[in-house]
Coordinates of C-alpha atoms and ligand atoms in Angstrom, one line a residue:
X1 CA 119.7 125.8 59.2
X2 CA 118.9 125.9 55.5
X3 CA 119.1 123.3 52.8
X4 CA 122.4 123.4 51.0
X5 CA 122.4 124.0 47.2
X6 CA 123.0 120.4 46.5
X7 CA 120.2 119.3 48.8
X8 CA 117.9 121.8 47.0
X9 CA 118.9 120.3 43.6
X10 CA 118.2 116.8 45.0
X11 CA 114.8 117.8 46.3
X12 CA 113.9 119.4 42.9
X13 CA 115.0 116.2 41.2
X14 CA 112.8 114.2 43.6
X15 CA 109.8 116.5 42.8
X16 CA 110.3 116.2 39.0
X17 CA 110.7 112.5 39.1
X18 CA 107.6 112.2 41.4
X19 CA 105.7 114.1 38.7
X20 CA 106.8 111.7 36.0
X21 CA 106.1 108.7 38.2
X22 CA 102.6 110.0 39.0
X23 CA 102.0 110.6 35.3
X24 CA 103.0 107.0 34.5
X25 CA 100.9 105.6 37.3
X26 CA 97.8 107.3 35.8
X27 CA 98.7 106.6 32.2
X28 CA 98.9 102.8 32.6
X29 CA 95.2 102.2 33.2
X30 CA 94.5 104.1 30.0
X31 CA 96.4 101.4 28.1
X32 CA 94.9 98.6 30.1
X33 CA 91.5 100.0 29.3
X34 CA 92.3 99.9 25.6
X35 CA 93.5 96.4 26.0
X36 CA 90.1 95.5 27.5
X37 CA 88.4 97.0 24.5
X38 CA 90.4 94.7 22.3
X39 CA 89.0 91.7 24.2
X40 CA 85.4 92.6 24.4
X41 CA 83.0 90.2 22.8
X42 CA 83.3 86.4 22.4
X43 CA 85.7 85.3 19.7
X44 CA 86.5 88.9 19.0
X45 CA 89.9 89.1 20.8
X46 CA 92.8 90.8 19.1
X47 CA 95.5 88.7 20.8
X48 CA 98.6 90.4 19.3
X49 CA 97.2 93.8 20.0
X50 CA 96.4 92.9 23.6
X51 CA 99.9 91.4 24.0
X52 CA 101.6 94.6 22.7
X53 CA 99.6 96.8 25.0
X54 CA 100.2 94.6 28.0
X55 CA 103.9 94.5 27.3
X56 CA 103.9 98.2 27.1
X57 CA 102.0 98.5 30.3
X58 CA 104.5 96.2 32.0
X59 CA 107.2 98.6 30.8
X60 CA 105.3 101.5 32.3
X61 CA 104.9 99.7 35.7
X62 CA 108.5 98.9 35.7
X63 CA 109.4 102.5 35.1
X64 CA 107.0 103.5 37.8
X65 CA 108.6 101.1 40.2
X66 CA 112.1 102.3 39.4
X67 CA 111.2 105.9 39.7
X68 CA 109.3 105.6 43.0
X69 CA 112.1 103.4 44.5
X70 CA 114.7 106.0 43.5
X71 CA 112.7 108.9 44.9
X72 CA 112.2 107.1 48.2
X73 CA 115.8 106.2 48.5
X74 CA 117.0 109.6 47.5
X75 CA 114.5 111.5 49.7
X76 CA 115.6 109.3 52.6
X77 CA 119.3 110.2 51.9
X78 CA 118.5 113.9 51.8
X79 CA 116.5 113.7 55.0
X80 CA 119.2 111.7 56.8
X81 CA 122.0 114.0 55.7
X82 CA 120.0 117.1 56.7
X83 CA 119.5 115.8 60.2
X84 CA 123.0 114.5 60.4
X85 CA 124.1 118.1 59.7
X86 CA 121.8 119.4 62.3
X87 CA 123.0 116.9 64.9
X88 CA 126.6 118.0 64.2
X89 CA 125.7 121.6 64.6
X90 CA 123.9 120.8 67.8
X91 CA 126.9 119.0 69.1
X92 CA 129.2 121.8 68.1
X93 CA 126.9 124.2 69.9
X94 CA 126.6 122.2 73.0
X95 CA 130.3 122.1 73.3
X96 CA 130.6 125.8 73.0
X97 CA 127.5 127.0 74.8
X98 CA 128.3 128.7 78.1
X99 CA 127.5 126.6 81.2
X100 CA 124.6 129.0 82.0
X101 CA 123.0 127.4 78.9
X102 CA 123.0 124.0 80.4
X103 CA 121.8 125.4 83.7
X104 CA 118.7 126.9 82.1
X105 CA 117.8 124.1 79.6
X106 CA 116.5 120.8 80.8
X107 CA 119.0 118.2 79.7
X108 CA 116.3 115.7 78.7
X109 CA 115.1 118.2 76.1
X110 CA 118.6 118.7 74.7
X111 CA 119.1 114.9 74.5
X112 CA 115.8 114.6 72.7
X113 CA 117.0 116.9 70.0
X114 CA 119.5 114.2 69.1
X115 CA 117.2 111.3 69.4
X116 CA 113.4 111.7 69.0
X117 CA 113.4 115.2 67.4
X118 CA 116.0 114.0 64.9
X119 CA 114.0 110.9 64.0
X120 CA 110.8 112.9 63.7
X121 CA 112.6 115.4 61.4
X122 CA 113.9 112.6 59.2
X123 CA 110.4 111.0 58.9
X124 CA 108.7 114.3 58.2
X125 CA 111.2 115.4 55.6
X126 CA 111.1 112.1 54.0
X127 CA 107.3 112.2 53.8
X128 CA 107.3 115.7 52.5
X129 CA 109.8 115.1 49.7
X130 CA 108.8 111.6 48.7
X131 CA 105.1 111.3 49.5
X132 CA 103.4 114.7 49.8
X133 CA 104.4 116.0 46.4
X134 CA 103.8 112.7 44.7
X135 CA 100.3 112.5 46.3
X136 CA 99.4 115.9 45.1
X137 CA 100.6 115.1 41.6
X138 CA 98.7 111.8 41.5
X139 CA 95.5 113.6 42.5
X140 CA 95.9 116.3 39.9
X141 CA 96.8 114.1 37.0
X142 CA 94.2 111.5 37.7
X143 CA 91.6 114.3 38.0
X144 CA 92.7 115.5 34.6
X145 CA 92.3 112.0 33.1
X146 CA 88.9 111.5 34.7
X147 CA 87.7 114.8 33.4
X148 CA 88.7 113.7 29.9
X149 CA 86.4 110.8 30.2
X150 CA 83.3 112.3 31.8
X151 CA 82.7 115.4 33.9
X152 CA 79.6 114.1 35.8
X153 CA 81.2 110.9 36.8
X154 CA 84.3 112.9 37.9
X155 CA 82.1 115.1 40.0
X156 CA 80.7 112.1 41.7
X157 CA 84.1 110.7 42.5
X158 CA 85.1 114.1 43.9
X159 CA 82.0 114.1 46.1
X160 CA 83.0 110.8 47.6
X161 CA 86.4 112.2 48.8
X162 CA 85.2 114.2 51.8
X163 CA 83.1 111.3 53.0
X164 CA 86.0 109.0 52.9
X165 CA 88.5 111.5 54.2
X166 CA 86.4 112.6 57.1
X167 CA 85.5 109.1 58.3
X168 CA 89.0 107.8 58.1
X169 CA 90.6 110.9 59.6
X170 CA 88.1 110.9 62.5
X171 CA 88.9 107.3 63.4
X172 CA 92.7 107.9 62.8
X173 CA 92.6 111.0 65.0
X174 CA 91.0 109.2 67.9
X175 CA 93.4 106.3 67.6
X176 CA 96.4 108.7 67.3
X177 CA 95.4 110.3 70.6
X178 CA 95.3 106.9 72.1
X179 CA 98.6 105.8 70.6
X180 CA 100.2 109.0 72.0
X181 CA 98.8 108.3 75.4
X182 CA 100.1 104.7 75.1
X183 CA 103.6 106.0 74.1
X184 CA 103.7 108.4 77.1
X185 CA 102.6 105.6 79.4
X186 CA 105.3 103.4 77.9
X187 CA 107.8 106.2 78.8
X188 CA 106.4 106.3 82.3
X189 CA 106.8 102.5 82.6
X190 CA 110.4 102.7 81.5
X191 CA 111.0 105.6 83.8
X192 CA 109.5 103.7 86.7
X193 CA 111.6 100.6 86.0
X194 CA 114.8 102.7 85.6
X195 CA 114.1 104.6 88.8
X196 CA 113.5 101.4 90.6
X197 CA 116.8 100.0 89.4
X198 CA 118.7 103.2 90.3
X199 CA 117.2 103.4 93.7
X200 CA 117.1 99.7 94.4
X201 CA 118.9 100.1 97.7
X202 CA 116.6 102.9 98.8
X203 CA 113.6 100.8 98.0
X204 CA 114.9 97.8 99.8
X205 CA 116.0 99.7 102.8
X206 CA 112.7 101.6 103.2
X207 CA 110.5 98.5 102.5
X208 CA 109.1 100.3 99.5
X209 CA 108.8 97.2 97.3
X210 CA 105.1 96.8 97.6
X211 CA 104.4 100.4 96.9
X212 CA 106.8 100.3 94.0
X213 CA 105.0 97.3 92.5
X214 CA 101.6 98.9 93.1
X215 CA 102.7 102.1 91.2
X216 CA 104.0 99.9 88.4
X217 CA 100.8 97.9 88.2
X218 CA 98.7 101.1 88.0
X219 CA 100.7 102.5 85.0
X220 CA 100.8 99.0 83.5
X221 CA 97.0 98.6 83.7
X222 CA 96.3 101.9 82.0
X223 CA 98.9 101.2 79.4
X224 CA 97.2 97.9 78.4
X225 CA 93.7 99.5 78.5
X226 CA 94.7 102.4 76.3
X227 CA 96.7 100.0 74.0
X228 CA 93.6 97.8 73.5
X229 CA 91.4 100.7 72.6
X230 CA 94.1 102.1 70.2
X231 CA 94.5 98.7 68.5
X232 CA 90.7 98.4 68.1
X233 CA 90.3 101.7 66.5
X234 CA 93.5 101.3 64.5
X235 CA 92.2 98.1 63.1
X236 CA 89.0 99.8 62.1
X237 CA 90.5 102.3 59.8
X238 CA 91.4 100.1 56.8
X239 CA 88.1 98.1 56.6
X240 CA 86.1 101.3 56.9
X241 CA 88.0 103.0 54.1
X242 CA 87.6 99.9 52.0
X243 CA 83.8 99.7 52.5
X244 CA 83.5 103.3 51.5
X245 CA 85.7 102.7 48.5
X246 CA 83.6 99.8 47.4
X247 CA 80.4 101.7 47.8
X248 CA 81.9 104.4 45.6
X249 CA 82.9 101.8 42.9
X250 CA 79.3 100.5 42.9
X251 CA 78.1 104.1 42.4
X252 CA 80.7 104.7 39.6
X253 CA 79.6 101.4 38.0
X254 CA 76.0 102.5 38.1
X255 CA 76.7 105.9 36.7
X256 CA 79.0 104.4 34.2
X257 CA 76.3 102.1 32.9
X258 CA 74.0 105.1 32.5
X259 CA 76.7 107.2 30.8
X260 CA 77.8 104.4 28.4
X261 CA 74.2 103.8 27.5
X262 CA 73.5 107.4 26.7
X263 CA 76.9 108.7 25.6
X264 CA 78.6 105.6 24.3
X265 CA 81.3 104.9 26.8
X266 CA 83.3 101.7 26.0
X267 CA 83.9 99.0 28.6
X268 CA 87.6 99.7 28.4
X269 CA 87.2 103.4 29.2
X270 CA 84.9 102.6 32.1
X271 CA 87.6 100.2 33.4
X272 CA 90.2 102.9 33.1
X273 CA 88.0 105.4 34.8
X274 CA 87.5 103.1 37.8
X275 CA 91.2 102.7 38.0
X276 CA 91.7 106.5 37.9
X277 CA 89.2 107.0 40.6
X278 CA 91.0 104.5 42.8
X279 CA 94.3 106.2 42.1
X280 CA 92.7 109.6 42.7
X281 CA 91.2 108.8 46.1
X282 CA 94.1 106.8 47.6
X283 CA 96.3 109.7 48.5
X284 CA 93.5 111.3 50.5
X285 CA 93.7 108.4 52.9
X286 CA 97.3 109.1 53.4
X287 CA 97.3 112.9 53.4
X288 CA 96.2 113.3 57.0
X289 CA 99.0 111.0 58.3
X290 CA 101.6 112.6 56.1
X291 CA 100.5 116.1 57.1
X292 CA 100.6 115.1 60.7
X293 CA 104.1 113.7 60.3
X294 CA 105.3 116.8 58.5
X295 CA 103.8 119.0 61.2
X296 CA 105.5 117.2 64.0
X297 CA 108.7 117.4 62.1
X298 CA 108.2 121.1 61.8
X299 CA 107.6 121.3 65.6
X300 CA 110.8 119.3 66.2
X301 CA 112.7 121.5 63.8
X302 CA 111.4 124.6 65.6
X303 CA 112.5 123.3 68.9
X304 CA 116.0 122.5 67.5
X305 CA 116.2 126.0 65.9
X306 CA 115.4 127.6 69.2
X307 CA 118.3 125.7 70.8
X308 CA 120.6 126.6 68.0
X309 CA 119.6 130.3 68.3
X310 CA 121.1 130.5 71.8
X311 CA 124.2 132.7 71.3
X312 CA 127.3 130.6 71.5
X313 CA 130.5 131.7 73.1
X314 CA 133.1 132.6 70.7
X315 CA 136.5 131.8 72.1
X316 CA 137.7 135.4 71.4
X317 CA 140.5 137.1 73.2
X318 CA 144.2 136.9 73.3
X319 CA 146.2 133.8 73.1
X320 CA 148.8 133.8 75.7
X321 CA 151.0 131.3 77.6
X322 CA 150.8 132.2 81.2
X323 CA 153.1 131.2 84.0
X324 CA 150.3 131.0 86.4
X325 CA 152.1 132.6 89.3
X326 CA 150.0 135.4 90.8
X327 CA 146.2 135.1 91.0
X328 CA 144.1 138.1 92.1
X329 CA 140.5 139.0 92.4
X330 CA 139.5 142.7 92.3
X331 CA 136.0 143.6 93.6
X332 CA 134.4 140.6 92.0
X333 CA 130.6 140.3 91.9
X334 CA 128.9 137.3 90.5
X335 CA 125.4 135.8 90.2
X336 CA 124.2 132.7 88.4
X337 CA 120.8 134.2 88.1
X338 CA 120.5 138.0 87.7
X339 CA 119.3 139.6 90.9
X340 CA 120.6 136.7 93.1
X341 CA 124.1 137.7 93.9
X342 CA 126.3 134.7 95.1
X343 CA 129.7 136.4 95.4
X344 CA 129.9 140.0 96.4
X345 CA 132.8 142.4 96.3
X346 CA 135.4 139.7 96.6
X347 CA 139.1 140.8 96.5
X348 CA 142.2 138.8 97.1
X349 CA 145.7 138.4 96.0
X350 CA 147.5 135.1 95.9
X351 CA 151.3 135.2 95.8
X352 CA 153.2 132.8 93.5
X353 CA 153.4 129.1 94.3
X354 CA 150.9 129.4 97.2
X355 CA 148.9 126.5 98.4
X356 CA 145.5 128.0 98.8
X357 CA 142.7 126.3 100.8
X358 CA 139.1 127.4 100.4
X359 CA 136.9 126.5 103.3
X360 CA 133.4 127.3 104.4
X361 CA 130.0 125.8 105.0
X362 CA 127.9 124.1 102.3
X363 CA 126.6 126.7 99.8
X364 CA 129.1 129.3 100.9
X365 CA 130.3 129.8 97.3
X366 CA 133.5 127.8 97.3
X367 CA 132.8 125.9 94.0
X368 CA 131.5 129.2 92.6
X369 CA 134.8 130.9 93.3
X370 CA 136.5 128.1 91.3
X371 CA 133.9 128.3 88.5
X372 CA 134.6 132.0 87.9
X373 CA 138.3 131.5 88.2
X374 CA 138.1 128.9 85.5
X375 CA 135.8 131.3 83.7
X376 CA 133.1 128.6 83.4
X377 CA 130.9 131.6 84.1
X378 CA 131.6 135.3 83.5
X379 CA 131.7 137.7 86.4
X380 CA 129.1 140.5 86.7
X381 CA 131.7 143.0 87.6
X382 CA 135.2 143.2 88.9
X383 CA 138.4 141.6 87.4
X384 CA 140.1 138.3 87.9
X385 CA 143.8 138.4 87.0
X386 CA 146.4 135.8 86.5
X387 CA 150.0 137.1 86.3
X388 CA 148.4 140.6 86.1
X389 CA 146.4 139.7 83.0
X390 CA 142.6 140.2 83.1
X391 CA 141.4 136.7 82.4
X392 CA 138.4 137.9 80.5
X393 CA 140.7 139.2 77.8
X394 CA 142.2 135.7 77.2
X395 CA 141.0 132.8 75.1
X396 CA 139.4 129.9 77.1
X397 CA 142.2 127.8 75.6
X398 CA 144.9 129.9 77.2
X399 CA 143.1 129.7 80.5
X400 CA 142.6 125.9 80.1
X401 CA 146.3 125.5 79.5
X402 CA 147.3 127.3 82.7
X403 CA 144.8 125.5 85.0
X404 CA 143.9 121.9 85.5
X405 CA 141.0 120.9 87.6
X406 CA 139.6 118.0 89.6
X407 CA 136.0 118.4 90.6
X408 CA 133.7 117.3 93.4
X409 CA 132.0 114.8 91.0
X410 CA 134.6 112.7 89.3
X411 CA 134.1 113.4 85.7
X412 CA 134.9 110.4 83.4
X413 CA 133.7 109.5 80.0
X414 CA 133.0 106.3 78.3
X415 CA 136.3 104.9 77.1
X416 CA 139.2 103.1 78.6
X417 CA 141.0 104.2 81.7
X418 CA 144.0 105.0 79.5
X419 CA 142.0 107.3 77.3
X420 CA 140.6 109.0 80.4
X421 CA 143.9 109.6 82.0
X422 CA 145.5 110.8 78.7
X423 CA 142.5 113.0 77.9
X424 CA 144.4 116.4 78.2
X425 CA 147.5 115.0 76.7
X426 CA 146.7 112.3 74.1
X427 CA 150.2 111.8 73.0
X428 CA 151.6 111.1 76.4
X429 CA 153.6 107.9 76.7
X430 CA 152.5 105.0 78.9
X431 CA 155.4 105.6 81.2
X432 CA 154.1 109.1 81.9
X433 CA 150.6 107.7 82.4
X434 CA 151.9 105.1 84.9
X435 CA 153.9 107.8 86.7
X436 CA 151.0 110.0 87.3
X437 CA 148.8 107.1 88.2
X438 CA 151.3 106.0 90.9
X439 CA 151.3 109.6 92.2
X440 CA 147.5 109.7 92.2
X441 CA 147.5 106.4 94.1
X442 CA 145.5 104.4 91.5
X443 CA 148.2 102.4 89.7
X444 CA 148.0 99.3 91.9
X445 CA 144.3 99.2 91.6
X446 CA 144.3 99.6 87.8
X447 CA 146.9 96.9 87.6
X448 CA 144.7 94.6 89.5
X449 CA 142.0 94.8 86.9
X450 CA 141.8 92.1 84.2
X451 CA 142.4 94.5 81.4
X452 CA 144.5 97.0 83.4
X453 CA 144.6 100.4 81.7
X454 CA 142.5 99.1 78.9
X455 CA 139.5 98.5 81.2
X456 CA 136.4 100.2 79.8
X457 CA 134.7 102.7 82.0
X458 CA 131.0 102.1 81.8
X459 CA 129.1 105.2 82.9
X460 CA 125.9 103.3 83.4
X461 CA 127.2 100.7 85.8
X462 CA 129.3 101.1 88.9
X463 CA 132.1 98.8 88.0
X464 CA 134.5 101.4 89.4
X465 CA 134.0 102.9 92.8
X466 CA 133.5 106.6 93.3
X467 CA 136.9 107.0 95.1
X468 CA 138.6 105.1 92.3
X469 CA 137.1 107.3 89.7
X470 CA 138.2 110.3 91.7
X471 CA 141.8 109.0 91.7
X472 CA 141.7 108.5 88.0
X473 CA 140.6 112.1 87.5
X474 CA 143.4 113.2 89.8
X475 CA 145.8 111.3 87.6
X476 CA 144.4 113.0 84.6
X477 CA 144.9 116.4 86.2
X478 CA 148.5 115.6 87.1
X479 CA 149.0 114.4 83.5
X480 CA 148.2 117.9 82.1
X481 CA 150.8 119.3 84.4
X482 CA 149.4 122.9 84.3
X483 CA 151.0 125.6 86.5
X484 CA 147.8 126.1 88.5
X485 CA 146.1 123.1 90.0
X486 CA 142.5 123.3 91.2
X487 CA 140.9 120.7 93.4
X488 CA 137.3 121.0 94.4
X489 CA 136.9 118.4 97.2
X490 CA 138.9 116.1 95.0
X491 CA 139.4 113.7 97.8
X492 CA 135.9 113.7 99.2
X493 CA 135.1 110.2 98.1
X494 CA 138.3 108.4 99.1
X495 CA 139.1 106.9 102.4
X496 CA 141.2 108.8 104.9
X497 CA 144.3 106.8 104.3
X498 CA 144.1 107.3 100.6
X499 CA 143.3 110.9 101.1
X500 CA 146.4 111.3 103.2
X501 CA 148.5 109.6 100.5
X502 CA 147.1 111.9 97.9
X503 CA 147.7 114.9 100.1
X504 CA 151.3 113.8 100.3
X505 CA 151.5 113.8 96.5
X506 CA 149.8 117.1 96.3
X507 CA 152.3 118.6 98.8
X508 CA 155.1 117.6 96.4
X509 CA 153.3 118.8 93.3
X510 CA 152.0 122.0 95.0
X511 CA 155.5 123.0 96.0
X512 CA 156.1 123.9 92.3
X513 CA 152.7 125.4 91.5
X514 CA 149.9 127.5 92.7
X515 CA 147.1 125.4 93.9
X516 CA 143.6 126.0 95.0
X517 CA 141.8 123.3 96.9
X518 CA 138.4 123.2 98.4
X519 CA 138.3 121.1 101.5
X520 CA 135.7 120.1 104.0
X521 CA 138.0 118.2 106.3
X522 CA 139.9 121.1 107.8
X523 CA 142.7 118.8 109.1
X524 CA 143.9 118.8 105.5
X525 CA 144.2 122.6 105.2
X526 CA 146.4 123.3 108.2
X527 CA 149.6 123.6 106.3
X528 CA 148.2 125.8 103.6
X529 CA 149.9 129.1 102.8
X530 CA 146.6 130.9 102.6
X531 CA 143.2 129.8 103.9
X532 CA 140.3 131.6 102.4
X533 CA 137.2 131.3 104.6
X534 CA 134.0 131.8 102.8
X535 CA 130.6 132.4 104.2
X536 CA 127.5 133.3 102.2
X537 CA 129.4 134.4 99.1
X538 CA 131.8 136.6 101.0
X539 CA 135.4 136.1 101.9
X540 CA 135.1 136.6 105.6
X541 CA 138.6 135.7 106.7
X542 CA 142.0 134.9 105.1
X543 CA 145.3 133.9 106.5
X544 CA 147.3 131.0 107.7
X545 CA 145.9 128.4 110.0
X546 CA 147.8 129.9 112.9
X547 CA 146.7 133.4 112.2
X548 CA 143.1 132.4 111.8
X549 CA 143.1 130.3 114.9
X550 CA 144.6 133.2 116.9
X551 CA 141.9 135.5 115.4
X552 CA 139.2 133.3 116.9
X553 CA 136.7 134.1 114.2
X554 CA 134.6 132.0 112.0
X555 CA 137.4 129.7 111.0
X556 CA 138.1 129.0 114.6
X557 CA 134.5 128.1 115.2
X558 CA 134.5 125.8 112.1
X559 CA 137.8 124.2 113.0
X560 CA 136.8 123.6 116.6
X561 CA 133.5 122.1 115.7
X562 CA 135.2 119.6 113.5
X563 CA 137.8 119.0 116.0
X564 CA 135.3 118.4 118.7
X565 CA 133.3 115.9 116.7
X566 CA 136.4 113.8 115.8
Ligands
ATP1 N1 124.6 126.5 88.4 C1 124.0 127.2 89.3 N2 123.0 128.0 89.1 C2 122.4 128.7 90.1 N3 122.8 128.7 91.4 C3 123.8 127.9 91.7 C4 124.5 127.2 90.7 N4 125.6 126.5 91.3 C5 125.5 126.9 92.6 N5 124.5 127.7 92.8 C6 124.2 128.4 94.1 O1 125.3 129.1 94.5 C7 125.5 129.0 95.9 C8 126.9 128.6 96.2 O2 127.1 127.3 95.7 P1 128.5 126.6 95.6 O3 128.4 125.4 94.8 O4 129.5 127.6 95.2 O5 128.7 126.2 97.2 P2 129.9 125.4 97.8 O6 130.5 126.4 98.8 O7 130.8 124.9 96.8 O8 129.1 124.3 98.6 P3 129.5 122.8 98.8 O9 130.4 122.8 100.0 O10 128.2 122.1 99.2 O11 130.1 122.2 97.6 C9 124.5 128.0 96.4 O12 123.4 128.7 97.0 C10 124.0 127.3 95.2 O13 122.6 127.0 95.3
MG2 MG1 131.2 122.9 96.1

């Protein structure tokens, strides 16, 4: 991520204008000082001269106002655009990163790139462009003007700077620590409330209310205590700085009197000098805050860069329209984490238009098998072929076109039901949409909603039940109408009757396609053409229900145990 040429030109412009503004800011007291000199002494006032100078000064102040306003506005624009760009890049990346990326990066951190890191970066950039340079210019130019007046007085002003800076930054640092602590406690408070809301039933059912309130009170008490301290110190910064400033004016006044007596300094020049000294020391109060902001922006920027540096997946390979008839695995090994093999030496060949059931205990690798078939993850060794073509040589798009999938967790996004169903085929007609919804068994339900297909799906709330969500995702998969249909416990959240109905639909649809479906309820796999029995990452048995039952192996045990318990 670099600045674009235009942004660099913009930043340069801001810097140049900041310089001019700083110059004007320091120049104005010089004129005001000469106005003072025209007023000194009773009855000795050159009114028209004073008026001219004051008018001119007014012009300078207006120019200063316009310039600083423009720089602020422009710097903000640059910062916001820069971050907007970064957010887009991040979004682009997140969409193209392999799933293994999401497995290994805490999602909270990724989200914070978009929110807090982005905001910190905007603030820091803004401060850097609009405040830091201008502060440095103001200091240098006023220093130059002060030196023009008197070197000794200037040295005294410079000597006051560290005193002022150290006191204010010491207080600020301490209160910053407290503010941070307060912020993190505020986060904890929010987290606590959210967790309590999410787990409300759990809390109620296990009589945990008292404990929950106690936990809350503990965080809340600390939050308030830290808050009070932070406010106290925070309120101390300004008065302290002001006192030190005032002391320094007194000192300058004293010294000025001495200098003017011995070296003939006019009252006007002394007035100007005091103004210079004020202008000179002001940025020092702000530097530490600005530098802190710029530093935290830098930290955010580095974090984002680190994420952006993760190699993305290019959708390389051959584009091909597959029929999706034969699926085969040849000696496939796979591990999510190197050194922890999940699937080992798996080989199988699925004839065209088969209905394939994948069964096995929890953690056996059923979903994993699907993950690698869909190429959500790349295999470590071995080959997966569709219609004899090695899938690793194809683009993801080609693969996406040949398979459509319904997962264990119904995956919906915020939007209307219509948008969700038409996701893979945005230009589908409503008639098609209703057709697949009827097939998936959710049409009646959707019709019963106030807004029908225009009902918004709100991810935060549970306005739609899990089973209903699952049926909507099934409708979406049917909509895509891909040659291979994959269902990973797609009916795990619906009632037995609905499941039966959906199975009926599948039976029809599956007659014309190859389908893989993972099922826990073995009653639903009995009529499959092939049943793949998985156990600890290995394909331990395969065959029809009849064959497997006759074999009296692991499948038999599984089936009988379910049968017994029914
Ligand atoms: N993203 C992942 N990263 C690391 N390990 C994973 C990941 N996903 C699954 N695993 C591990 O791989 C193994 C197989 O998991 P998988 O999800 O394939 O099981 P499953 O047969 O689908 O189980 P279930 O019936 O509970 O859905 C498990 O030990 C699991 O912990
Ligand atoms: Mg699974």
